[in-house]
Short mmCIF file of C-alpha atoms in Angstrom, two decimals:
data_model
loop_
_atom_site.label_atom_id
_atom_site.label_comp_id
_atom_site.label_asym_id
_atom_site.label_seq_id
_atom_site.Cartn_x
_atom_site.Cartn_y
_atom_site.Cartn_z
CA MET A 9 14.47 2.07 -12.48
CA ASN A 10 12.35 5.36 -12.56
CA LEU A 11 11.44 6.26 -9.58
CA LYS A 12 8.75 8.93 -10.69
CA HIS A 13 7.29 6.20 -12.85
CA LEU A 14 6.91 3.94 -9.57
CA LEU A 15 5.28 6.62 -7.88
CA SER A 16 2.88 7.52 -10.39
CA SER A 17 1.93 4.17 -11.13
CA THR A 18 1.11 3.60 -7.47
CA LEU A 19 -2.51 4.20 -7.50
CA PHE A 20 -4.72 3.80 -4.39
CA ILE A 21 -8.38 3.32 -5.32
CA ALA A 22 -11.29 4.00 -3.12
CA GLY A 23 -9.49 2.98 -0.02
CA VAL A 24 -6.67 0.32 -0.50
CA LEU A 25 -4.44 -0.22 -3.28
CA GLY A 26 -0.55 -2.14 -3.21
CA THR A 27 0.44 -3.75 -0.02
CA ALA A 28 1.97 -2.46 3.07
CA HIS A 29 4.58 0.03 2.01
CA GLY A 30 3.88 3.20 0.14
CA GLN A 31 0.17 4.26 1.31
CA PHE A 32 0.84 7.86 1.23
CA ASN A 33 -0.74 8.72 -2.05
CA LYS A 34 -4.14 7.18 -1.13
CA GLU A 35 -4.15 9.49 1.63
CA ALA A 36 -4.15 12.17 -0.97
CA LEU A 37 -8.47 11.22 -1.91
CA LEU A 38 -9.24 9.06 1.30
CA PHE A 39 -8.61 12.09 3.78
CA SER A 40 -9.84 14.52 1.09
CA GLN A 41 -13.06 13.33 0.07
CA GLU A 42 -16.50 13.72 2.33
CA TYR A 43 -20.06 13.42 1.20
CA LYS A 44 -22.40 15.89 1.91
CA GLY A 45 -23.96 14.94 5.34
CA GLY A 46 -28.12 16.01 6.11
CA THR A 47 -31.12 14.96 7.09
CA ALA A 48 -33.47 12.31 5.31
CA ARG A 49 -35.38 15.05 3.37
CA PHE A 50 -32.54 15.99 1.72
CA LYS A 51 -30.82 12.45 1.31
CA GLY A 52 -34.37 11.24 -0.20
CA MET A 53 -34.29 14.30 -2.98
CA GLY A 54 -30.72 12.88 -3.77
CA ASN A 55 -28.93 15.38 -1.21
CA VAL A 56 -29.18 18.24 -3.66
CA GLN A 57 -28.40 21.29 -1.17
CA THR A 58 -27.23 24.41 -3.07
CA ALA A 59 -29.76 26.27 -4.40
CA LEU A 60 -32.21 24.79 -1.59
CA GLY A 61 -32.50 25.90 1.99
CA GLY A 62 -34.72 26.18 5.13
CA ASP A 63 -33.71 22.79 6.20
CA ILE A 64 -30.70 21.29 8.87
CA SER A 65 -29.04 20.00 5.75
CA SER A 66 -28.16 23.95 5.23
CA ILE A 67 -25.89 24.25 8.15
CA SER A 68 -23.30 22.35 6.38
CA GLY A 69 -24.47 22.51 3.51
CA ASN A 70 -25.45 26.04 1.72
CA PRO A 71 -25.27 28.08 4.96
CA ALA A 72 -27.37 30.58 2.47
CA GLY A 73 -30.26 28.44 3.34
CA LEU A 74 -30.99 28.99 6.85
CA GLY A 75 -32.34 32.64 5.86
CA PHE A 76 -35.76 30.49 4.56
CA PHE A 77 -35.93 29.45 8.24
CA GLY A 78 -39.14 31.54 9.71
CA GLN A 79 -38.79 29.75 13.22
CA SER A 80 -36.17 27.80 15.18
CA ASP A 81 -35.75 23.97 14.22
CA ILE A 82 -33.81 21.05 15.79
CA ALA A 83 -33.52 17.40 14.06
CA VAL A 84 -31.67 14.18 14.84
CA THR A 85 -31.14 11.53 11.91
CA PHE A 86 -30.25 8.14 12.27
CA ASN A 87 -28.53 5.87 9.54
CA TYR A 88 -28.46 2.06 9.60
CA PHE A 89 -25.82 1.10 6.97
CA ASN A 90 -24.70 -1.97 4.99
CA ASN A 91 -22.04 -2.40 2.32
CA ASN A 92 -21.82 -5.29 0.22
CA ALA A 93 -18.36 -5.80 -1.41
CA LYS A 94 -18.38 -8.40 -4.81
CA THR A 95 -14.84 -9.16 -6.25
CA ASN A 96 -13.64 -10.84 -8.78
CA TYR A 97 -9.89 -11.53 -9.48
CA PHE A 98 -8.33 -13.99 -12.25
CA GLY A 99 -12.07 -15.24 -12.19
CA GLN A 100 -12.85 -16.23 -8.74
CA ASN A 101 -15.74 -14.42 -7.18
CA ASN A 102 -16.03 -13.72 -3.29
CA SER A 103 -18.26 -11.19 -1.60
CA ARG A 104 -18.13 -9.50 1.80
CA ASP A 105 -20.71 -7.57 4.24
CA GLN A 106 -20.34 -4.73 6.61
CA ASN A 107 -23.25 -3.54 8.78
CA ARG A 108 -23.46 -0.24 10.77
CA PHE A 109 -26.04 1.64 12.71
CA GLN A 110 -24.70 5.16 13.51
CA ILE A 111 -26.26 9.09 14.11
CA ASP A 112 -25.85 10.61 10.47
CA ASN A 113 -26.96 14.23 11.69
CA ALA A 114 -27.47 16.41 14.62
CA GLY A 115 -28.38 19.97 14.27
CA ALA A 116 -30.35 23.01 15.64
CA VAL A 117 -30.92 26.46 13.47
CA PHE A 118 -31.95 29.03 15.78
CA HIS A 119 -34.22 32.54 14.44
CA PHE A 120 -33.46 35.50 15.11
CA PRO A 121 -36.06 37.90 13.25
CA SER A 122 -34.71 41.94 12.71
CA ALA A 123 -36.58 44.09 15.17
CA ARG A 124 -39.23 46.41 13.22
CA GLY A 125 -40.91 49.10 13.95
CA ILE A 126 -44.85 49.45 13.84
CA GLY A 127 -45.57 50.09 10.28
CA ASP A 128 -42.17 49.11 8.93
CA ASP A 129 -42.78 47.23 5.82
CA LEU A 130 -41.91 43.25 6.76
CA THR A 131 -40.81 42.45 3.41
CA GLN A 132 -37.94 44.45 2.91
CA GLY A 133 -34.50 44.96 4.15
CA TRP A 134 -32.81 42.69 6.52
CA LEU A 135 -35.21 39.94 7.45
CA ASN A 136 -33.46 37.93 9.92
CA PHE A 137 -29.98 36.52 11.24
CA ASN A 138 -30.34 32.96 11.98
CA VAL A 139 -27.50 30.59 13.07
CA GLY A 140 -27.27 27.03 13.23
CA LEU A 141 -25.27 24.42 14.62
CA SER A 142 -24.56 20.58 13.45
CA TYR A 143 -22.77 17.89 14.16
CA ASP A 144 -22.38 15.18 10.51
CA LYS A 145 -21.09 11.93 9.34
CA THR A 146 -19.31 13.12 6.06
CA ASN A 147 -17.62 9.62 5.35
CA ASN A 148 -17.87 6.01 6.59
CA PHE A 149 -14.64 4.12 6.17
CA ALA A 150 -16.23 0.84 7.42
CA GLU A 151 -15.72 -1.64 4.76
CA LYS A 152 -14.78 -5.41 4.43
CA VAL A 153 -13.47 -6.63 1.44
CA PHE A 154 -12.15 -9.98 0.32
CA TYR A 155 -10.69 -11.32 -3.25
CA SER A 156 -8.09 -14.46 -3.87
CA GLY A 157 -7.31 -16.15 -7.09
CA THR A 158 -4.43 -17.82 -9.23
CA ASN A 159 -2.58 -15.46 -10.46
CA PRO A 160 -0.05 -17.23 -13.81
CA GLU A 161 1.36 -13.66 -14.48
CA SER A 162 3.28 -11.93 -11.76
CA THR A 163 4.89 -12.59 -8.45
CA ILE A 164 4.80 -9.68 -5.30
CA GLY A 165 8.80 -10.19 -5.57
CA GLN A 166 8.59 -8.16 -8.53
CA PHE A 167 7.09 -5.58 -6.15
CA PHE A 168 9.88 -6.34 -3.47
CA SER A 169 12.67 -6.38 -6.11
CA ASP A 170 11.73 -2.89 -6.89
CA ASP A 171 11.26 -1.46 -3.41
CA ALA A 172 14.85 -3.24 -2.70
CA TYR A 173 16.49 -0.82 -5.86
CA ARG A 174 15.30 1.99 -5.16
CA SER A 175 16.26 1.51 -1.35
CA PRO A 176 19.76 1.06 -1.72
CA ASN A 177 22.40 0.70 1.48
CA SER A 178 19.45 0.48 3.89
CA ASP A 179 17.97 -2.25 6.32
CA TRP A 180 14.98 -2.71 3.85
CA GLU A 181 17.07 -4.16 1.23
CA ARG A 182 19.20 -6.14 3.43
CA SER A 183 16.35 -7.14 5.08
CA LEU A 184 14.60 -8.22 1.84
CA ILE A 185 17.83 -9.79 0.29
CA GLY A 186 18.12 -11.91 3.64
CA SER A 187 14.79 -13.29 3.17
CA LYS A 188 16.04 -15.69 -0.08
CA PHE A 189 13.32 -14.27 -1.59
CA ILE A 190 15.34 -11.83 -4.10
CA THR A 191 18.67 -12.04 -5.72
CA GLY A 192 20.71 -9.49 -7.95
CA TYR A 193 21.50 -9.47 -11.55
CA PRO A 194 24.69 -9.54 -12.59
CA ASP A 195 24.77 -5.75 -12.42
CA ILE A 196 22.65 -4.59 -9.65
CA ASP A 197 23.79 -1.44 -9.88
CA LYS A 198 22.60 -1.01 -13.24
CA SER A 199 19.47 -3.60 -13.36
CA GLY A 200 18.74 -4.28 -9.62
CA TYR A 201 17.18 -7.26 -8.44
CA PHE A 202 14.58 -10.26 -9.53
CA PRO A 203 12.41 -12.58 -7.82
CA ILE A 204 13.28 -16.30 -6.61
CA ALA A 205 9.49 -17.05 -7.01
CA LYS A 206 8.62 -17.97 -10.57
CA GLN A 207 6.92 -15.32 -12.26
CA ASN A 208 5.10 -17.03 -14.65
CA GLY A 209 3.93 -19.59 -12.45
CA ASP A 210 0.65 -20.63 -11.28
CA LYS A 211 0.33 -18.72 -7.46
CA TYR A 212 -2.40 -18.69 -5.10
CA GLN A 213 -3.37 -15.15 -4.14
CA GLU A 214 -5.42 -13.56 -1.76
CA ASN A 215 -5.76 -10.08 -0.14
CA GLU A 216 -7.94 -9.14 2.76
CA LEU A 217 -8.33 -5.55 3.97
CA ILE A 218 -11.20 -4.45 6.64
CA THR A 219 -11.21 -1.12 7.58
CA LYS A 220 -13.10 0.99 10.26
CA GLY A 221 -13.50 4.37 10.99
CA ASP A 222 -15.69 7.56 9.86
CA ARG A 223 -15.14 11.28 9.07
CA SER A 224 -17.12 13.85 10.99
CA LYS A 225 -18.06 17.35 10.93
CA THR A 226 -19.04 20.24 13.32
CA SER A 227 -20.51 23.17 11.43
CA LEU A 228 -21.23 26.76 13.17
CA SER A 229 -23.51 28.53 10.18
CA PHE A 230 -24.62 32.21 10.02
CA GLY A 231 -27.44 33.01 7.22
CA ALA A 232 -29.27 36.07 6.86
CA ASN A 233 -32.48 37.01 4.24
CA TYR A 234 -32.39 40.41 2.56
CA SER A 235 -35.97 41.09 1.15
CA ASN A 236 -36.86 37.56 0.52
CA THR A 237 -34.63 38.03 -2.51
CA LEU A 238 -31.19 37.23 -1.55
CA PHE A 239 -29.77 34.90 0.86
CA ILE A 240 -26.06 34.98 1.97
CA GLY A 241 -24.54 33.01 4.85
CA ALA A 242 -20.95 31.77 5.79
CA THR A 243 -19.82 28.26 7.70
CA PHE A 244 -16.86 27.53 9.85
CA SER A 245 -16.36 23.52 10.54
CA MET A 246 -14.12 21.92 12.35
CA THR A 247 -13.45 17.98 10.90
CA SER A 248 -12.02 15.43 12.84
CA PHE A 249 -11.75 11.59 11.71
CA ARG A 250 -10.41 8.02 12.55
CA TYR A 251 -8.91 5.22 10.43
CA THR A 252 -8.12 2.04 11.26
CA THR A 253 -6.99 -0.52 8.33
CA TYR A 254 -6.10 -4.11 8.83
CA GLN A 255 -4.76 -5.69 5.46
CA ARG A 256 -3.16 -9.14 4.57
CA PHE A 257 -1.87 -10.14 1.60
CA THR A 258 -0.92 -13.93 0.98
CA GLU A 259 0.98 -15.58 -2.39
CA GLU A 260 1.56 -19.29 -2.31
CA GLY A 261 3.69 -20.72 -5.18
CA THR A 262 7.29 -21.78 -6.19
CA THR A 263 10.38 -20.98 -6.16
CA LYS A 264 12.55 -21.12 -9.66
CA ASN A 265 15.18 -23.78 -10.24
CA ALA A 266 18.50 -23.28 -10.90
CA ALA A 267 18.10 -23.31 -14.91
CA GLU A 268 15.70 -20.22 -14.59
CA VAL A 269 18.00 -18.34 -12.11
CA LYS A 270 21.09 -19.14 -14.50
CA ALA A 271 19.15 -17.33 -17.14
CA GLU A 272 18.50 -14.23 -15.33
CA ASN A 273 22.22 -14.09 -13.70
CA PRO A 274 24.51 -16.74 -14.16
CA ASN A 275 26.74 -15.88 -11.45
CA SER A 276 23.86 -15.96 -8.49
CA VAL A 277 24.80 -17.55 -5.45
CA PHE A 278 21.96 -19.24 -5.71
CA LEU A 279 23.88 -21.75 -8.35
CA ASP A 280 26.57 -22.67 -5.73
CA PRO A 281 25.72 -26.01 -4.12
CA THR A 282 27.83 -25.12 -1.21
CA LYS A 283 25.94 -22.48 -0.32
CA LEU A 284 22.89 -22.17 1.68
CA GLU A 285 20.82 -19.76 -1.04
CA ASN A 286 20.72 -23.16 -3.08
CA LYS A 287 18.20 -25.11 -1.12
CA TYR A 288 16.28 -22.42 -1.44
CA LEU A 289 15.55 -23.48 -5.29
CA ASP A 290 12.55 -25.26 -6.47
CA VAL A 291 10.37 -25.36 -2.94
CA ALA A 292 6.83 -24.66 -2.15
CA TYR A 293 6.84 -20.90 -0.61
CA ALA A 294 4.60 -18.66 0.82
CA VAL A 295 4.73 -15.02 1.48
CA ASP A 296 2.24 -13.40 4.47
CA ASP A 297 2.54 -9.18 4.08
CA TYR A 298 0.35 -7.87 6.56
CA LEU A 299 -0.44 -3.79 7.56
CA ASP A 300 -1.89 -2.32 10.70
CA GLN A 301 -2.57 1.43 10.46
CA HIS A 302 -3.85 3.94 12.65
CA SER A 303 -4.69 7.07 11.27
CA GLU A 304 -6.78 10.15 13.48
CA GLY A 305 -6.39 13.66 12.23
CA SER A 306 -8.37 16.79 12.68
CA GLY A 307 -8.92 20.05 10.70
CA PHE A 308 -10.88 23.04 9.73
CA ASP A 309 -12.33 24.71 6.74
CA PHE A 310 -14.92 27.92 5.82
CA LYS A 311 -17.71 28.07 3.40
CA LEU A 312 -19.18 31.09 1.67
CA GLY A 313 -23.03 30.64 0.46
CA MET A 314 -25.29 32.50 -1.84
CA ILE A 315 -28.83 31.89 -2.96
CA TYR A 316 -30.59 34.40 -5.39
CA LYS A 317 -34.31 34.30 -6.40
CA PRO A 318 -34.78 35.97 -9.77
CA ALA A 319 -38.79 34.81 -9.74
CA VAL A 320 -40.51 33.79 -6.51
CA ASP A 321 -40.63 30.27 -8.06
CA TRP A 322 -36.63 29.95 -8.89
CA ASN A 323 -33.67 29.80 -6.58
CA LEU A 324 -30.12 30.09 -8.06
CA GLY A 325 -27.29 28.89 -5.48
CA VAL A 326 -23.23 29.04 -5.07
CA THR A 327 -21.03 27.94 -2.18
CA ILE A 328 -17.25 28.12 -1.92
CA LYS A 329 -15.41 26.16 0.17
CA THR A 330 -11.88 26.30 1.12
CA PRO A 331 -9.19 23.80 1.56
CA THR A 332 -9.62 21.87 4.70
CA TRP A 333 -6.13 22.19 6.73
CA LEU A 334 -6.19 18.69 8.34
CA THR A 335 -3.31 17.53 10.83
CA VAL A 336 -2.74 13.76 10.77
CA GLN A 337 -1.32 11.55 12.93
CA ASP A 338 -0.58 8.37 11.26
CA ASP A 339 1.03 4.92 12.26
CA LYS A 340 1.87 2.04 10.29
CA PHE A 341 3.02 -1.13 11.30
CA PHE A 342 4.12 -3.72 8.84
CA THR A 343 5.19 -7.50 8.80
CA THR A 344 6.52 -9.44 5.88
CA ASP A 345 6.68 -13.16 6.88
CA PHE A 346 8.51 -15.71 4.30
CA ILE A 347 7.99 -19.15 4.57
CA TYR A 348 9.75 -22.22 2.84
CA THR A 349 9.04 -25.73 2.64
CA GLY A 350 10.14 -29.01 0.60
CA SER A 351 13.94 -29.97 -0.04
CA GLY A 352 14.27 -32.38 2.23
CA THR A 353 16.66 -29.83 4.23
CA ALA A 354 14.95 -27.71 7.12
CA LEU A 355 14.81 -24.34 5.68
CA GLN A 356 14.72 -21.21 7.58
CA GLY A 357 12.05 -18.48 7.07
CA ALA A 358 12.22 -14.55 7.34
CA GLN A 359 10.20 -12.08 9.21
CA ILE A 360 10.79 -8.01 8.33
CA LYS A 361 9.20 -6.01 10.66
CA ASP A 362 8.62 -1.84 10.28
CA GLN A 363 7.22 0.91 11.83
CA SER A 364 6.16 3.95 10.20
CA PRO A 365 5.09 7.08 12.36
CA ASP A 366 4.29 9.53 10.87
CA ASP A 367 2.40 13.27 11.67
CA ILE A 368 1.73 14.89 8.38
CA ARG A 369 -0.63 18.14 6.88
CA ILE A 370 -2.81 17.49 3.98
CA ILE A 371 -4.52 20.71 2.13
CA THR A 372 -7.48 19.47 0.67
CA PRO A 373 -8.90 21.11 -2.91
CA PHE A 374 -11.16 23.95 -3.15
CA GLU A 375 -14.89 22.85 -3.87
CA TYR A 376 -17.24 25.18 -6.02
CA SER A 377 -20.79 24.43 -6.05
CA LEU A 378 -23.50 25.85 -8.10
CA GLY A 379 -27.60 25.00 -8.30
CA VAL A 380 -30.79 26.13 -9.39
CA THR A 381 -34.09 24.84 -7.64
CA LYS A 382 -37.58 25.53 -9.92
CA PHE A 383 -40.85 25.46 -7.56
CA PHE A 384 -44.14 24.19 -8.83
CA PRO A 385 -47.40 24.39 -7.11
CA ARG A 386 -46.95 21.04 -5.35
CA GLY A 387 -43.70 20.41 -5.60
CA LEU A 388 -39.92 20.95 -7.13
CA LEU A 389 -37.29 19.92 -9.19
CA THR A 390 -33.77 21.06 -8.23
CA VAL A 391 -30.40 20.02 -9.44
CA ASP A 392 -26.41 21.28 -8.57
CA ALA A 393 -22.90 20.10 -9.62
CA ASP A 394 -19.77 20.85 -7.80
CA LEU A 395 -16.21 20.60 -8.93
CA THR A 396 -13.26 19.66 -7.18
CA ASP A 397 -9.47 19.33 -8.52
CA TYR A 398 -8.12 16.38 -6.55
CA SER A 399 -4.55 17.02 -8.23
CA THR A 400 -4.14 20.02 -6.13
CA THR A 401 -3.78 18.00 -2.94
CA ARG A 402 -0.92 18.89 -1.07
CA PHE A 403 0.77 17.13 1.79
CA ARG A 404 3.50 18.78 4.41
CA SER A 405 5.50 16.88 6.87
CA ILE A 406 5.53 18.00 10.00
CA ASN A 407 7.88 16.24 12.39
CA PHE A 408 10.91 15.88 9.59
CA PRO A 409 10.70 18.62 7.27
CA ASP A 410 11.40 17.42 3.87
CA GLN A 411 10.97 19.03 0.87
CA GLN A 412 12.19 16.07 -1.33
CA PHE A 413 8.86 14.16 0.29
CA GLU A 414 6.58 17.13 -0.69
CA ASP A 415 8.07 17.39 -4.43
CA ASN A 416 7.80 13.84 -4.87
CA MET A 417 4.03 13.74 -3.34
CA LYS A 418 3.01 16.90 -5.45
CA ALA A 419 4.59 15.44 -8.62
CA SER A 420 2.29 11.85 -7.90
CA VAL A 421 -1.03 13.43 -6.33
CA LYS A 422 -0.85 15.77 -10.11
CA ASP A 423 0.05 12.36 -12.08
CA THR A 424 -2.71 10.03 -10.39
CA TYR A 425 -5.59 12.47 -9.90
CA LYS A 426 -7.96 15.24 -11.72
CA ALA A 427 -10.44 17.63 -11.48
CA ALA A 428 -14.17 15.43 -10.76
CA ILE A 429 -17.56 17.33 -11.22
CA ASN A 430 -20.38 15.59 -8.89
CA ALA A 431 -23.90 16.23 -10.32
CA ARG A 432 -27.24 15.94 -8.55
CA ILE A 433 -30.36 16.04 -9.44
CA GLY A 434 -34.07 15.52 -6.97
CA GLY A 435 -37.27 16.50 -6.58
CA GLU A 436 -40.33 16.44 -3.96
CA TYR A 437 -44.27 16.34 -4.74
CA LEU A 438 -46.78 17.04 -2.00
CA ILE A 439 -49.00 14.36 -1.74
CA THR A 440 -51.09 15.43 0.78
CA ASN A 441 -51.42 18.12 2.88
CA ILE A 442 -49.36 15.75 5.42
CA LEU A 443 -47.45 13.60 3.14
CA SER A 444 -45.02 14.11 0.35
CA GLY A 445 -42.55 11.96 -1.65
CA ARG A 446 -39.18 12.31 -2.88
CA ALA A 447 -36.67 10.73 -5.18
CA GLY A 448 -33.06 11.79 -6.73
CA PHE A 449 -29.90 10.78 -8.77
CA ASN A 450 -26.24 11.10 -7.57
CA TYR A 451 -23.73 11.04 -10.23
CA TYR A 452 -19.88 11.04 -9.11
CA GLY A 453 -17.17 12.21 -11.54
CA ASN A 454 -13.69 10.00 -11.71
CA PRO A 455 -10.96 11.46 -9.83
CA TYR A 456 -8.28 9.19 -11.31
CA LYS A 457 -6.50 10.07 -14.60
CA ASN A 458 -5.64 6.59 -15.50
CA ALA A 459 -8.01 4.36 -13.71
CA ASP A 460 -11.64 3.19 -14.59
CA TYR A 461 -14.11 4.48 -12.27
CA SER A 462 -18.21 4.35 -11.96
CA HIS A 463 -19.91 5.59 -9.06
CA TYR A 464 -23.56 6.62 -8.50
CA SER A 465 -26.79 6.25 -6.35
CA GLY A 466 -30.28 6.61 -6.06
CA SER A 467 -32.76 7.88 -3.50
CA VAL A 468 -36.50 7.66 -2.53
CA GLY A 469 -37.94 9.09 0.70
CA LEU A 470 -41.32 10.29 2.40
CA GLY A 471 -42.01 12.82 4.39
CA LEU A 472 -44.28 13.45 7.20
CA LYS A 473 -45.99 15.97 9.19
CA LEU A 474 -46.90 14.70 12.22
CA THR A 475 -48.41 18.19 14.18
CA ASN A 476 -47.54 21.94 13.41
CA ALA A 477 -44.43 21.32 15.01
CA LEU A 478 -43.35 17.64 14.89
CA TYR A 479 -42.44 16.31 11.39
CA LEU A 480 -40.64 12.96 10.63
CA ASP A 481 -38.61 12.06 7.42
CA LEU A 482 -37.78 8.51 5.96
CA ALA A 483 -35.17 8.16 2.87
CA VAL A 484 -33.66 4.76 1.51
CA VAL A 485 -30.23 5.64 -0.37
CA GLN A 486 -28.68 3.01 -3.06
CA ASP A 487 -25.07 3.55 -3.60
CA ARG A 488 -22.85 1.67 -6.12
CA PHE A 489 -19.12 1.91 -7.30
CA LYS A 490 -17.09 0.51 -8.52
CA HIS A 491 -13.70 0.42 -9.42
CA TYR A 492 -10.20 -1.69 -9.86
CA GLU A 493 -7.00 -2.09 -7.34
CA SER A 494 -4.09 -4.11 -7.40
CA PRO A 495 -2.66 -5.70 -4.25
CA TYR A 496 1.02 -4.95 -5.21
CA VAL A 497 2.18 -2.77 -8.49
CA PHE A 498 5.38 -3.07 -10.11
CA ASP A 499 7.41 -1.20 -12.73
CA GLU A 500 5.79 -3.05 -15.78
CA GLU A 501 7.32 -1.18 -18.34
CA PHE A 502 11.10 -2.68 -17.14
CA TRP A 503 9.39 -6.55 -16.16
CA GLY A 504 7.65 -6.10 -19.80
CA GLY A 505 4.27 -7.13 -18.07
CA ALA A 506 1.24 -5.62 -16.15
CA SER A 507 0.23 -5.51 -12.17
CA PRO A 508 -2.49 -7.85 -11.12
CA VAL A 509 -5.75 -6.32 -11.12
CA ALA A 510 -8.64 -6.80 -9.21
CA GLU A 511 -12.69 -5.59 -10.03
CA ILE A 512 -14.29 -4.31 -6.83
CA LYS A 513 -18.21 -3.59 -6.88
CA ASN A 514 -19.40 -1.89 -3.71
CA ASN A 515 -23.61 -1.75 -2.94
CA ARG A 516 -24.42 0.60 0.05
CA THR A 517 -27.57 0.71 0.97
CA SER A 518 -28.79 3.08 3.81
CA ALA A 519 -31.80 3.54 5.55
CA VAL A 520 -32.52 7.08 7.06
CA LEU A 521 -34.80 8.51 9.24
CA THR A 522 -35.04 11.88 10.57
CA LEU A 523 -36.96 13.13 14.02
CA GLY A 524 -37.66 16.86 14.22
CA ALA A 525 -39.46 20.11 15.89
CA LYS A 526 -40.10 23.70 15.28
CA PHE A 527 -39.87 25.85 17.98
#
C-alpha cells in the first residue's frame, strides 16, 4: 500500500476526520486558522477591518487604524454563542446543540498627541502616536457532533487492516491481529491484511464528537497619523489555545463466514476448526474506538498595517501578518474495544490502549489583507479580503527530532490544503445623530484541495451613543458552513470502494454586546 496515498487521503475537515489515530494532519488547519476578533460595531459590519480605523478592533485588526483615534478609548465585548450541528449519514439525520457565554474582546487605546508649539500647523506632520492593548477570542472550539446510520459498503476493519500493514513488526500490528478482527492475505508482505468483519453487510455505525476550548490573542499595538493622510501601525501578539476532544466511534455487525474468509485466504487459521479463531466466524461483534485529546499551545506573531487616504472620503488599507510560531503540547489517549457474541461459546474480546504524548512546533502561514472604504455624508461602505496559503503550514518535532515525520507531514499538508481567499463587505448608516445601523457579509474560501466546503456568515447591528463619552453596540452574527467528514478512511484504490462520508451543517448564532467609554 502507498503510504503517501494514505497520508494524503486522511482529510481532517473543520475539526475532526478519521478515528483515533493519525490526527496531526487536521491540526494544520485547526491550530493555524483564526477568525478576526473585535467589537460589536465591526462584527455588525461583517468584521471588515483592513481599511477602517478608530475602533478597539484595530488593535488586533489593522494597527494603522489606531492613528484615527483623537482621544483614549476603553471597551469590553460580550458574546452569547450557540452552535447547532445537523448531520446526515447514510440517510439518517441527527442534530446537536452547544451554547456558551464568553468575553470576546477587551481593550484600551491610549492617545498621545504630538507636542506642538504655538502657531504650528496642527494638520501637518506626525499628529499622534497611539498605543493599544487588547484581548481577543479568535476561535471557539466548542462543538457537539453526532451522526449514525447503517453502512452496507465498508467496515472500520479496512482502516485497521491498512494501519497494521503500514506498521510492520509493531505492538500495534500484533495487537490488531490478536483482536481477531483482522487476518492476513496469503502474501502478507505484499497485500497485507483484510477484515474478519463483513465489508458489504449492513453495519450500524455512530460517531460522537465533543470538543471544548478556544484560541485567544493578547495584542500590543502602535499606530501613528501623518497629516491625516497616511496611517501606519504595528502589532505584536501572543497567542494561546486550549483544545479538548472526546470522540467515540461504534460499529456493530457480523463477522464473515468460512466461505467468505476462504475466498480471501484459503489457508487462513480462521478456517481450522481446531483453532480458537474459528469460533469468531459468523458471530456478532461490536467495536468501540475512543480518543481523548488534550492540547495546549502558545506562540507569537507580528503584523504591519497601513491605511492611506487618497481623498477625504476614501481609505485604502493593507496588512501583512507573519506566521504564528506555536509550541504545542499534545496528549492523545486511544482505546479500542472488540466485543464478540453469538457462537454458543464464550468468546474473549480484546482491548487495545495507546498513548501519544507529543511536543510539536507548528508554523502557520503568512496572511495578506487588502481593503477599501468609501465614506458618504451619513455612512460608509467597506470591503476587504485576505489570502492565506494553508499548504505552507509546517510541523517540527521538538522532543525527538524526526526528519521523516516532518517530511511526511509537509507532503501530506501540501496534498490536502491550498490557498484560500476570505472576503468581507459591510456598511454603516447614521439613522440619527445618536443611532446607527449596520450590516455585513463574509465569504470564507475553501482551504481544501479535494473536498467540498462552504462557509459564509451574515450580520446586522446597531450602535447607540449614550453620552458624549459612553457608547453601546449590538450585533447578531449568523454563521453557516457545510462540510463532509469520514469516521475512518482507507486506501480506496486497494479496496475498490469509497470511505464513508457524513454531511455536517453547522449553524452558529452569536449575540454580541460592546460597552465602551472615551476619555
